[in-house]
Short mmCIF file of C-alpha atoms and ligand atoms in Angstrom, two decimals:
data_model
loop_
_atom_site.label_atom_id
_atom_site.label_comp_id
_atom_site.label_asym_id
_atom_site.label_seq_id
_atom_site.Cartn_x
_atom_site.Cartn_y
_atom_site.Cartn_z
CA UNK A 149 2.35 -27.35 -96.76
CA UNK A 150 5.04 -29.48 -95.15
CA UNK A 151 6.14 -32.11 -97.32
CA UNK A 152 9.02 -33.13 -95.14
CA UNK A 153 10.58 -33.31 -91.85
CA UNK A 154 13.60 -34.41 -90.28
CA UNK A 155 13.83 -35.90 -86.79
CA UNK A 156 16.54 -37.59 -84.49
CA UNK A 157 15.97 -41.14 -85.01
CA UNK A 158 13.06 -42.36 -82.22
CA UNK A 159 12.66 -44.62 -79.44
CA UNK A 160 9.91 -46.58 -78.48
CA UNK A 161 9.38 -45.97 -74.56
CA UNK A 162 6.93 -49.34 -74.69
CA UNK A 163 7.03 -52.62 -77.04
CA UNK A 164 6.59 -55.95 -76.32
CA UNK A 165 8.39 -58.22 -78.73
CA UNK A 166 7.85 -61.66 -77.95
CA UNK A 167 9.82 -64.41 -77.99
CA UNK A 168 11.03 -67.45 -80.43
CA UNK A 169 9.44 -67.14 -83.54
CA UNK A 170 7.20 -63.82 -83.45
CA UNK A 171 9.81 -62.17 -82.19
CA UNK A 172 11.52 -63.28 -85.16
CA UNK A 173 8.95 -62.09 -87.02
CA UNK A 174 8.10 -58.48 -85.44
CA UNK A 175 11.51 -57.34 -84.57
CA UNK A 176 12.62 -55.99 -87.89
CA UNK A 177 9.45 -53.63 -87.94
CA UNK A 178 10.99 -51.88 -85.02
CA UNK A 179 14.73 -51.71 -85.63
CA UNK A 180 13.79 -50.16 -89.08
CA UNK A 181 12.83 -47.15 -87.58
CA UNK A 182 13.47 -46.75 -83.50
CA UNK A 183 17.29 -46.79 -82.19
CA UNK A 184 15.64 -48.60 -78.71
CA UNK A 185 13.29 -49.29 -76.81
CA UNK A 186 11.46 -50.72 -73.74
CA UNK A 187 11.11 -54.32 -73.72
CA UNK A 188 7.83 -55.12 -71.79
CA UNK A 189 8.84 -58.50 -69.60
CA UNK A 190 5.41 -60.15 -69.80
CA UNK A 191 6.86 -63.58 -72.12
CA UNK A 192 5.51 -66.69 -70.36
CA UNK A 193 6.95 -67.27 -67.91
CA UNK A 194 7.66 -63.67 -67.51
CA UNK A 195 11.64 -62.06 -67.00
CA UNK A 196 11.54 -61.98 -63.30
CA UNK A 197 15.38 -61.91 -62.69
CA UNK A 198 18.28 -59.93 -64.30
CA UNK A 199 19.64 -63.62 -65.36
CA UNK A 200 16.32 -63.70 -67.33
CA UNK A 201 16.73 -60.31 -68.90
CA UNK A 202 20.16 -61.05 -69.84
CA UNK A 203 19.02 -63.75 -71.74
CA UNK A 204 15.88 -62.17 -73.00
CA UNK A 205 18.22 -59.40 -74.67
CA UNK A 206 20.66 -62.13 -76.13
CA UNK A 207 17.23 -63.49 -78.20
CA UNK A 208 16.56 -60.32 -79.25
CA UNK A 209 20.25 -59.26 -80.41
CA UNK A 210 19.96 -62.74 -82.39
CA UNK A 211 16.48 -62.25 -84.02
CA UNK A 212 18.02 -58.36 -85.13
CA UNK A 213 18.12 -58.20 -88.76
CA UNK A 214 21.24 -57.97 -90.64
CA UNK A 215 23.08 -54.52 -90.61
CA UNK A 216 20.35 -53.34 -88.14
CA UNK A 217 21.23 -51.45 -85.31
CA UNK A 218 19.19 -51.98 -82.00
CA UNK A 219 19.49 -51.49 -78.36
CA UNK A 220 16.93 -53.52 -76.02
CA UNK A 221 16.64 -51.49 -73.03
CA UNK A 222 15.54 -54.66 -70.49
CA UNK A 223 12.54 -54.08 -67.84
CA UNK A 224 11.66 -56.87 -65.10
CA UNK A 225 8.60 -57.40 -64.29
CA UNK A 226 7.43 -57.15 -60.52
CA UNK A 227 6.19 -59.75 -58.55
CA UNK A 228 6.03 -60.10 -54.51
CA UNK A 229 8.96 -62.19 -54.42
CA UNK A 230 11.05 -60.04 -56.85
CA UNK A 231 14.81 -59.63 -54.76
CA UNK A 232 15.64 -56.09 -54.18
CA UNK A 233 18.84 -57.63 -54.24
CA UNK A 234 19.17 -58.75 -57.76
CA UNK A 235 17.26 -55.38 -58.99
CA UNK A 236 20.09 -53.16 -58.08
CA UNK A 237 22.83 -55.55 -59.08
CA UNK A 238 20.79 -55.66 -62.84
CA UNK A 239 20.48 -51.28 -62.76
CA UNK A 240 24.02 -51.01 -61.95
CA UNK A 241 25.13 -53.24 -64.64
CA UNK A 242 23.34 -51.34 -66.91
CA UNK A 243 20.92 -54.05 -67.45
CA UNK A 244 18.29 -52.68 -66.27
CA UNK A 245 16.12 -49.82 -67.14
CA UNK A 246 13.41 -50.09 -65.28
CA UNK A 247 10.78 -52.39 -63.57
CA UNK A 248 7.33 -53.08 -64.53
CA UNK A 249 3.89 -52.98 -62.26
CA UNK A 250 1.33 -55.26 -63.61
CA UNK A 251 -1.04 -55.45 -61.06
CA UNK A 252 -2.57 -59.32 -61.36
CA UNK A 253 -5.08 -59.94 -63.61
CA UNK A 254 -4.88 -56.56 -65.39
CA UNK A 255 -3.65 -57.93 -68.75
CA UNK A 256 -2.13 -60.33 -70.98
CA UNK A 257 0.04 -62.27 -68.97
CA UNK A 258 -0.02 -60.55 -66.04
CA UNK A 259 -1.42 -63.48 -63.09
CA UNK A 260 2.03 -63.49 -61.93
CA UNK A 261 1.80 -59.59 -61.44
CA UNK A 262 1.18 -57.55 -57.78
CA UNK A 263 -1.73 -58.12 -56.12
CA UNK A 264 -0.51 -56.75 -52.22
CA UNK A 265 1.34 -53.63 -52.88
CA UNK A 266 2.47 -53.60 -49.44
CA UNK A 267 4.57 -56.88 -50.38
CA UNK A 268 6.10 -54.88 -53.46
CA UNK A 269 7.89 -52.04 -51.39
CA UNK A 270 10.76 -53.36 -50.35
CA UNK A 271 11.54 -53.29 -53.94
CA UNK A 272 10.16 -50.07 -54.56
CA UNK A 273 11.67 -48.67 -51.72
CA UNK A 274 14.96 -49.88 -53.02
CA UNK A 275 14.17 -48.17 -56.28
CA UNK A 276 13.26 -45.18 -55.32
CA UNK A 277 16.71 -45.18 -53.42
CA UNK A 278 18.84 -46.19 -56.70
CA UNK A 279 16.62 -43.92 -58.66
CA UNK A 280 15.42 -46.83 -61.11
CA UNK A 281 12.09 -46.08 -62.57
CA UNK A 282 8.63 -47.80 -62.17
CA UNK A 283 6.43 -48.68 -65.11
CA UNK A 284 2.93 -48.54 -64.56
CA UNK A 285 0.13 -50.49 -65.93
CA UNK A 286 -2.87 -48.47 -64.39
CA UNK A 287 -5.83 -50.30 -63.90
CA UNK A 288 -7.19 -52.02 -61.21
CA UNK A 289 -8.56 -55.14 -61.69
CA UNK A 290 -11.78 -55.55 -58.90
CA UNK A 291 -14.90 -56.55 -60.90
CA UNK A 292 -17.17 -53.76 -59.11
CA UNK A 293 -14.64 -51.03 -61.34
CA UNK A 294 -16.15 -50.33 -65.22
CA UNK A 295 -13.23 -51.93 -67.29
CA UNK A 296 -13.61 -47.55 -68.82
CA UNK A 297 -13.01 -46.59 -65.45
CA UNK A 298 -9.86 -48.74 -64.28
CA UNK A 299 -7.20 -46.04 -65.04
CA UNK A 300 -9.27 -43.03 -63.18
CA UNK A 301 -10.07 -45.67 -60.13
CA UNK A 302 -6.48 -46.54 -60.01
CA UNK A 303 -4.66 -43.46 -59.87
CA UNK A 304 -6.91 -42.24 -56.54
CA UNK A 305 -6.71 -45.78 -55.30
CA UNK A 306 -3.06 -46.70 -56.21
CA UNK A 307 -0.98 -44.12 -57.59
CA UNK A 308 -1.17 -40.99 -55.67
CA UNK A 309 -1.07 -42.80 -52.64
CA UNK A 310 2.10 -44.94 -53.60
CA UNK A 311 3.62 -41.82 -54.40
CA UNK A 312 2.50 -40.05 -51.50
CA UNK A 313 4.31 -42.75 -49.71
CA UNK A 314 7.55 -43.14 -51.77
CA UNK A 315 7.72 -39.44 -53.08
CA UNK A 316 11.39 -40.35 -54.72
CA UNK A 317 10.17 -43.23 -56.72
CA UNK A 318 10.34 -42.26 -60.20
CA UNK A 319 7.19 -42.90 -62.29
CA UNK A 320 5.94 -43.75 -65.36
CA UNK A 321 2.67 -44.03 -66.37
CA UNK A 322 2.71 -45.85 -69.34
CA UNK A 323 0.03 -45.54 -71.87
CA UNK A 324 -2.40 -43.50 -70.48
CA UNK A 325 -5.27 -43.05 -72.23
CA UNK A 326 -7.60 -40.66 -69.78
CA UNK A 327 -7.84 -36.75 -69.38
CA UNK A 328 -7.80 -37.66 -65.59
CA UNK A 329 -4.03 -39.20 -66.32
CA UNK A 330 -3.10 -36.55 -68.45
CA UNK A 331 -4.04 -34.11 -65.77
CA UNK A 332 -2.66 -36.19 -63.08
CA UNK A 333 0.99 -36.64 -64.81
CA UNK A 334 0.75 -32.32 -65.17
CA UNK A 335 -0.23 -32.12 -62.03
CA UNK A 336 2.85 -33.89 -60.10
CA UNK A 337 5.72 -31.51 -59.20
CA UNK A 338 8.29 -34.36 -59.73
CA UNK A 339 9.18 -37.86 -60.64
CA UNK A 340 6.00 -38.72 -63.12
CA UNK A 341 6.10 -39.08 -66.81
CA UNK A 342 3.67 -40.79 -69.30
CA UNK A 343 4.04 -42.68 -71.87
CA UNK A 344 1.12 -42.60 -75.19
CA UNK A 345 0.13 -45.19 -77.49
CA UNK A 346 -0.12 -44.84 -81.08
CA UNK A 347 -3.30 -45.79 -81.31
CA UNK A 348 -4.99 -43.73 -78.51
CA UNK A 349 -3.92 -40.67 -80.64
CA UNK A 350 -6.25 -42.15 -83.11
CA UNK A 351 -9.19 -43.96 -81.81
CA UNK A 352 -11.86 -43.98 -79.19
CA UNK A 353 -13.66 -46.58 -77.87
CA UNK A 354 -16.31 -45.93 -81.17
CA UNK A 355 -13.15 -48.44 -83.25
CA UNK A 356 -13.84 -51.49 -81.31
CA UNK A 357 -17.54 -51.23 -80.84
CA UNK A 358 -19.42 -49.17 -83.54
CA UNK A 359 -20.70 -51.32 -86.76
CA UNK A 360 -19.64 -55.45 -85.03
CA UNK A 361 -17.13 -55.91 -83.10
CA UNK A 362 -13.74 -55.08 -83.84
CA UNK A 363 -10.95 -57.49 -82.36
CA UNK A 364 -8.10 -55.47 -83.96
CA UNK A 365 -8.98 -52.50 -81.96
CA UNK A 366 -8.91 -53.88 -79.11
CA UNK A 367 -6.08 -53.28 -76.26
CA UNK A 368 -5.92 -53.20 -72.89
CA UNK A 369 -5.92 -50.38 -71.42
CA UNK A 370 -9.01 -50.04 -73.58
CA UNK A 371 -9.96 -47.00 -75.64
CA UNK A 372 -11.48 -44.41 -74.28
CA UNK A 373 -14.84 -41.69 -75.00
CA UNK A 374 -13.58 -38.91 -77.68
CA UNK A 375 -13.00 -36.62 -74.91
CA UNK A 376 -9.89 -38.80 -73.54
CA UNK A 377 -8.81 -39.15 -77.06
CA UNK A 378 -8.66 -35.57 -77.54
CA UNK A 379 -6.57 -35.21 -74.64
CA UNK A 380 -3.87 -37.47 -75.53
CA UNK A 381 -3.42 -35.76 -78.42
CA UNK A 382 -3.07 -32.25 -77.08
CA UNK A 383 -0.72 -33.68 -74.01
CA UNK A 384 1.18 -35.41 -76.67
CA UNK A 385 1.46 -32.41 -79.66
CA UNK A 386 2.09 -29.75 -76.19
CA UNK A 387 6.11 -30.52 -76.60
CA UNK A 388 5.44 -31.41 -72.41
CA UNK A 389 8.56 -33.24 -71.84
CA UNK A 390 6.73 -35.19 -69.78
CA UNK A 391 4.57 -36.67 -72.32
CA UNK A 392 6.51 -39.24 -74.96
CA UNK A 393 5.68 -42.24 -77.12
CA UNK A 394 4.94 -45.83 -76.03
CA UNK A 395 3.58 -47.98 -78.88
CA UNK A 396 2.30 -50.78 -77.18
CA UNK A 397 2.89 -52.32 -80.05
CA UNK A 398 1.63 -55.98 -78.96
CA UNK A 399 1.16 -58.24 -82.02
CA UNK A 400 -1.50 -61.84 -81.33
CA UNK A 401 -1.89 -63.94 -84.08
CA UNK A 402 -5.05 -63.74 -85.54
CA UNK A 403 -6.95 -67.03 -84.65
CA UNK A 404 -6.30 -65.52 -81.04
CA UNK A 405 -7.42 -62.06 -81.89
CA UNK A 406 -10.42 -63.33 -83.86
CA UNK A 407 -12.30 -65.64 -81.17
CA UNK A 408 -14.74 -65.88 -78.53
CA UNK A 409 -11.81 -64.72 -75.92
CA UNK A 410 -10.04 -62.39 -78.05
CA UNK A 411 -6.38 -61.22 -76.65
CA UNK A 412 -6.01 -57.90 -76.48
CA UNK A 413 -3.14 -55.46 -78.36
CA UNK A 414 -2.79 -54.08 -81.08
CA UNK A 415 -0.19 -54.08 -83.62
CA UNK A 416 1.55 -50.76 -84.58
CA UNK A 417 5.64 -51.10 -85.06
CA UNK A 418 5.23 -50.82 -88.70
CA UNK A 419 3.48 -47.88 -89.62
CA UNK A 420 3.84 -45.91 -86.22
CA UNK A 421 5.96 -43.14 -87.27
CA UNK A 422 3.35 -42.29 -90.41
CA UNK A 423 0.32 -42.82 -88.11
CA UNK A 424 2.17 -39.86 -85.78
CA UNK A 425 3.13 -37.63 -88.71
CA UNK A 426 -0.35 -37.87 -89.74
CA UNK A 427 -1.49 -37.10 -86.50
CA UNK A 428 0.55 -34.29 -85.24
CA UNK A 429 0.02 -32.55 -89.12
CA UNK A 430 -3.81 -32.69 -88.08
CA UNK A 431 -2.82 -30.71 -85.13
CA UNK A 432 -0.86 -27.76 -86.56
CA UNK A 433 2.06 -29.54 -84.54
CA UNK A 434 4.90 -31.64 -86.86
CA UNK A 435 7.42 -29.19 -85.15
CA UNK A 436 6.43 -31.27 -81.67
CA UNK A 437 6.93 -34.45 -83.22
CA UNK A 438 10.46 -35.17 -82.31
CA UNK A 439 9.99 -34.23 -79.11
CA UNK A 440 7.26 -36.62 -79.21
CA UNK A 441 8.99 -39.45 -80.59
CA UNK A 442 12.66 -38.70 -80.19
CA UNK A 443 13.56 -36.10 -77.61
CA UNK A 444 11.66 -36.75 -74.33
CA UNK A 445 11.79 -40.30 -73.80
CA UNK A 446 15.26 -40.46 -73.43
CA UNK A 447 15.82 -37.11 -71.42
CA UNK A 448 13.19 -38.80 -68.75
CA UNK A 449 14.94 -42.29 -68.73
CA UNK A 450 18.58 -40.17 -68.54
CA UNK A 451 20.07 -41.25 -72.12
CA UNK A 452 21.39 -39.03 -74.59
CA UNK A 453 19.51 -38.22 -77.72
CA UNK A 454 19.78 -40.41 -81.11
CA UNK A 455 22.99 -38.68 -82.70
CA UNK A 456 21.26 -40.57 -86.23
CA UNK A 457 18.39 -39.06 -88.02
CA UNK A 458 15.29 -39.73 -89.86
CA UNK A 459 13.54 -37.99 -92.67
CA UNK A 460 10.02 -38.15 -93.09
CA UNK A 461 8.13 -37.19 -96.19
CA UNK A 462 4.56 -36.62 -97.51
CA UNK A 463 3.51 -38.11 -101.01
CA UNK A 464 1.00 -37.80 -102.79
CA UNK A 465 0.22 -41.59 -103.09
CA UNK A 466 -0.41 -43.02 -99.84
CA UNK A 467 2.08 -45.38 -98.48
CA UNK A 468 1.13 -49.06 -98.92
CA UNK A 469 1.47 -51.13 -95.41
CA UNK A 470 0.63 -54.94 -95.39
CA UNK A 471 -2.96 -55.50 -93.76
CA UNK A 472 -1.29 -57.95 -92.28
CA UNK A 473 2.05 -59.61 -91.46
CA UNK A 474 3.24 -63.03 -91.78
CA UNK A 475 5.28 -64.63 -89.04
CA UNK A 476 6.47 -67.99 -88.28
CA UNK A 477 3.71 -67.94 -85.36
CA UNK A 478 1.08 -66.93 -87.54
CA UNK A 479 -0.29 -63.91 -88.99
CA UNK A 480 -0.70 -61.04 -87.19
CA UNK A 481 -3.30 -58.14 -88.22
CA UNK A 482 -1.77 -54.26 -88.94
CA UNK A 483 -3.00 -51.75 -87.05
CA UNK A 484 -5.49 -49.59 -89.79
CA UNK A 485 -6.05 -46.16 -88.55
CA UNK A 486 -8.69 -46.01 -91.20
CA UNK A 487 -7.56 -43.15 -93.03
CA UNK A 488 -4.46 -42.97 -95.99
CA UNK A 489 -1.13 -42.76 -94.81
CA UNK A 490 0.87 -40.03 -96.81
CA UNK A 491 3.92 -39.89 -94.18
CA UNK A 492 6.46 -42.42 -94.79
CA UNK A 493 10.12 -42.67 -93.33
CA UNK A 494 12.35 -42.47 -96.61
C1 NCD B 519 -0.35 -56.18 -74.06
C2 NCD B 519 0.10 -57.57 -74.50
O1 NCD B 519 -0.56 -58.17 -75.38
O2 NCD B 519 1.10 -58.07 -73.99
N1 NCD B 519 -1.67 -55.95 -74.56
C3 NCD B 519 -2.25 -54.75 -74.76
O3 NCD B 519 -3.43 -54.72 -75.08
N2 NCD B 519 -1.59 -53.64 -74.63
C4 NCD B 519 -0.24 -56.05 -72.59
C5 NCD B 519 -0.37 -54.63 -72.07
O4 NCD B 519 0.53 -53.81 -72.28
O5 NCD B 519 -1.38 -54.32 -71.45
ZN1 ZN B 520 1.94 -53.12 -73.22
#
């Protein structure tokens, strides 16, 4: 058996980190382990403008823990008055790494997101031009859709034929948690990737439902059946270099979590990489795991590899995470995968 493994340090294609005080309070979590990562724009108000990204990144270079080394890689988020303008000025300064589709209403924070997609392509058009990537929540949001179906409904009704339209615009699809986007992102000749969540690796859509209800399982987009879940995890273990991890990692403190409105996300920075080691040693696959975690991601985005490394190893006592975290906002509940965690980064 395996007892240890060694992996360029990884990246984390998908995080949202907050701002003020629970960014203060997540950040470390991250910037133990990953060398980067994707910083979702979705603060209220949201980081509309490269001016607000700049700043965004100066709050997270301040919140960095001592001696930690951390690179923010800044996203806007879209809107139908976002300035093509200002978009390419914020890629070519190296700013910007990409630019995030929340269509309205699909999320946390996201009223201020697209609802007219023929007002977003002047952007999009511009992006496609620069070669600046798209992030992709997909779901639509129109009430006649199953919430289980949003992802299926909006690659047919969204997706394919934005990229039919734009076939230059480089995509990703972050978190997907469907066979039908798994199939779709293999499908595409060019210009797609995907991002995958921690935690669709690990449950379905059983977590949140079976037994009560489960607030700390829930995350938009929502788990899936087993079927979906199974996917993931064979797109994700295939070494596809078009497959690579997104946490998602989206801490709410509790008392927002726990209520009659419960936010969605679920909190994963802190015991990601031994959730993943557990999950790709289920699946004959810990060779594919830096590919996974380390290797892909940047090769799609056009960075070089972490030089640093990372050694993971299996003990016989199961590592002991927090079941939850304190932070000046509040606490904020640990993801549990509901089984012992044996991987741990030394
Ligand atoms: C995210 C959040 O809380 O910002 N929530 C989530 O369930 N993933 C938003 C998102 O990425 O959808
Ligand atoms: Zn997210």
């Amino acid at each position: 058996m395996t007892t240890e493994l060694t992996i360029r340090r990884p990246d984390d294609w998908h995080l949202h980190l907050r701002d003020g005080a629970m960014l203060e309070g997540v950040i470390g979590d991250t910037s133990r382990h990953f060398a980067r990562a994707i910083i979702m724009p979705n603060l209220v108000p949201p980081v509309v403008t490269t001016a607000d990204a700049a700043a965004y990144r100066d709050r997270i270079l301040a919140a960095l823990p001592e001696g930690d080394r951390f690179e923010p890689l800044m996203t806007l988020y879209l809107t139908e008055h976002t300035d093509p303008d200002d978009v390419e000025a914020g890629y070519e300064s190296g700013l910007i790494r990409a630019v995030k589709l929340y269509p309205a209403g699909a999320t946390t924070n996201s009223h201020g997101g697209v609802r007219d997609m023929d007002k977003a392509m002047p952007v999009l058009e511009r992006m496609a031009k620069i070669g600046l990537t798209l992030c992709v929540h997909g779901e639509v949001t129109t009430p006649d859709v199953d919430i289980f179906d949003r992802e299926a409904v909006f690659i047919e009704t969204v997706l394919d034929p934005l990229r039919a339209r734009l076939p230059e615009l480089r995509v990703t699809m972050e978190h997907v948690t469907t066979k039908n986007g798994v199939d779709y992102i293999k499908s595409a000749k060019a210009n797609l990737a995907g991002s995958i969540t921690t935690h669709h690796l690990i449950i379905n859509r059983n977590a949140i439902l079976v037994g009560g209800i489960k607030p700390h399982y829930y995350c938009l987009p929502v788990a899936k059946r087993e079927e979906h879940r199974l996917a993931l995890r064979a797109a994700a273990t295939s070494g596809d270099g078009r497959f690579f991890l997104g946490t998602d990692s989206a801490p709410h403190v509790d008392p927002l979590k726990e209520c009659a409105c419960g936010c969605a996300g679920i909190y994963t920075s802190i015991n990601t990489m031994s959730c993943l080691a557990h999950v790709f040693e289920e699946e004959r696959a810990l060779d594919k795991l830096e590919a996974f975690a380390s290797l892909n991601g940047p090769a799609w985005y056009g960075l070089p590899a972490n030089a640093e490394t990372i050694r993971l190893v299996r003990r016989a006592q199961p590592a002991a995470f927090p079941a939850k975290i304190e932070t000046g906002a509040g606490p904020v509940t640990v993801f549990d995968p509901m089984f012992p965690l044996h991987w741990d980064v030394a």
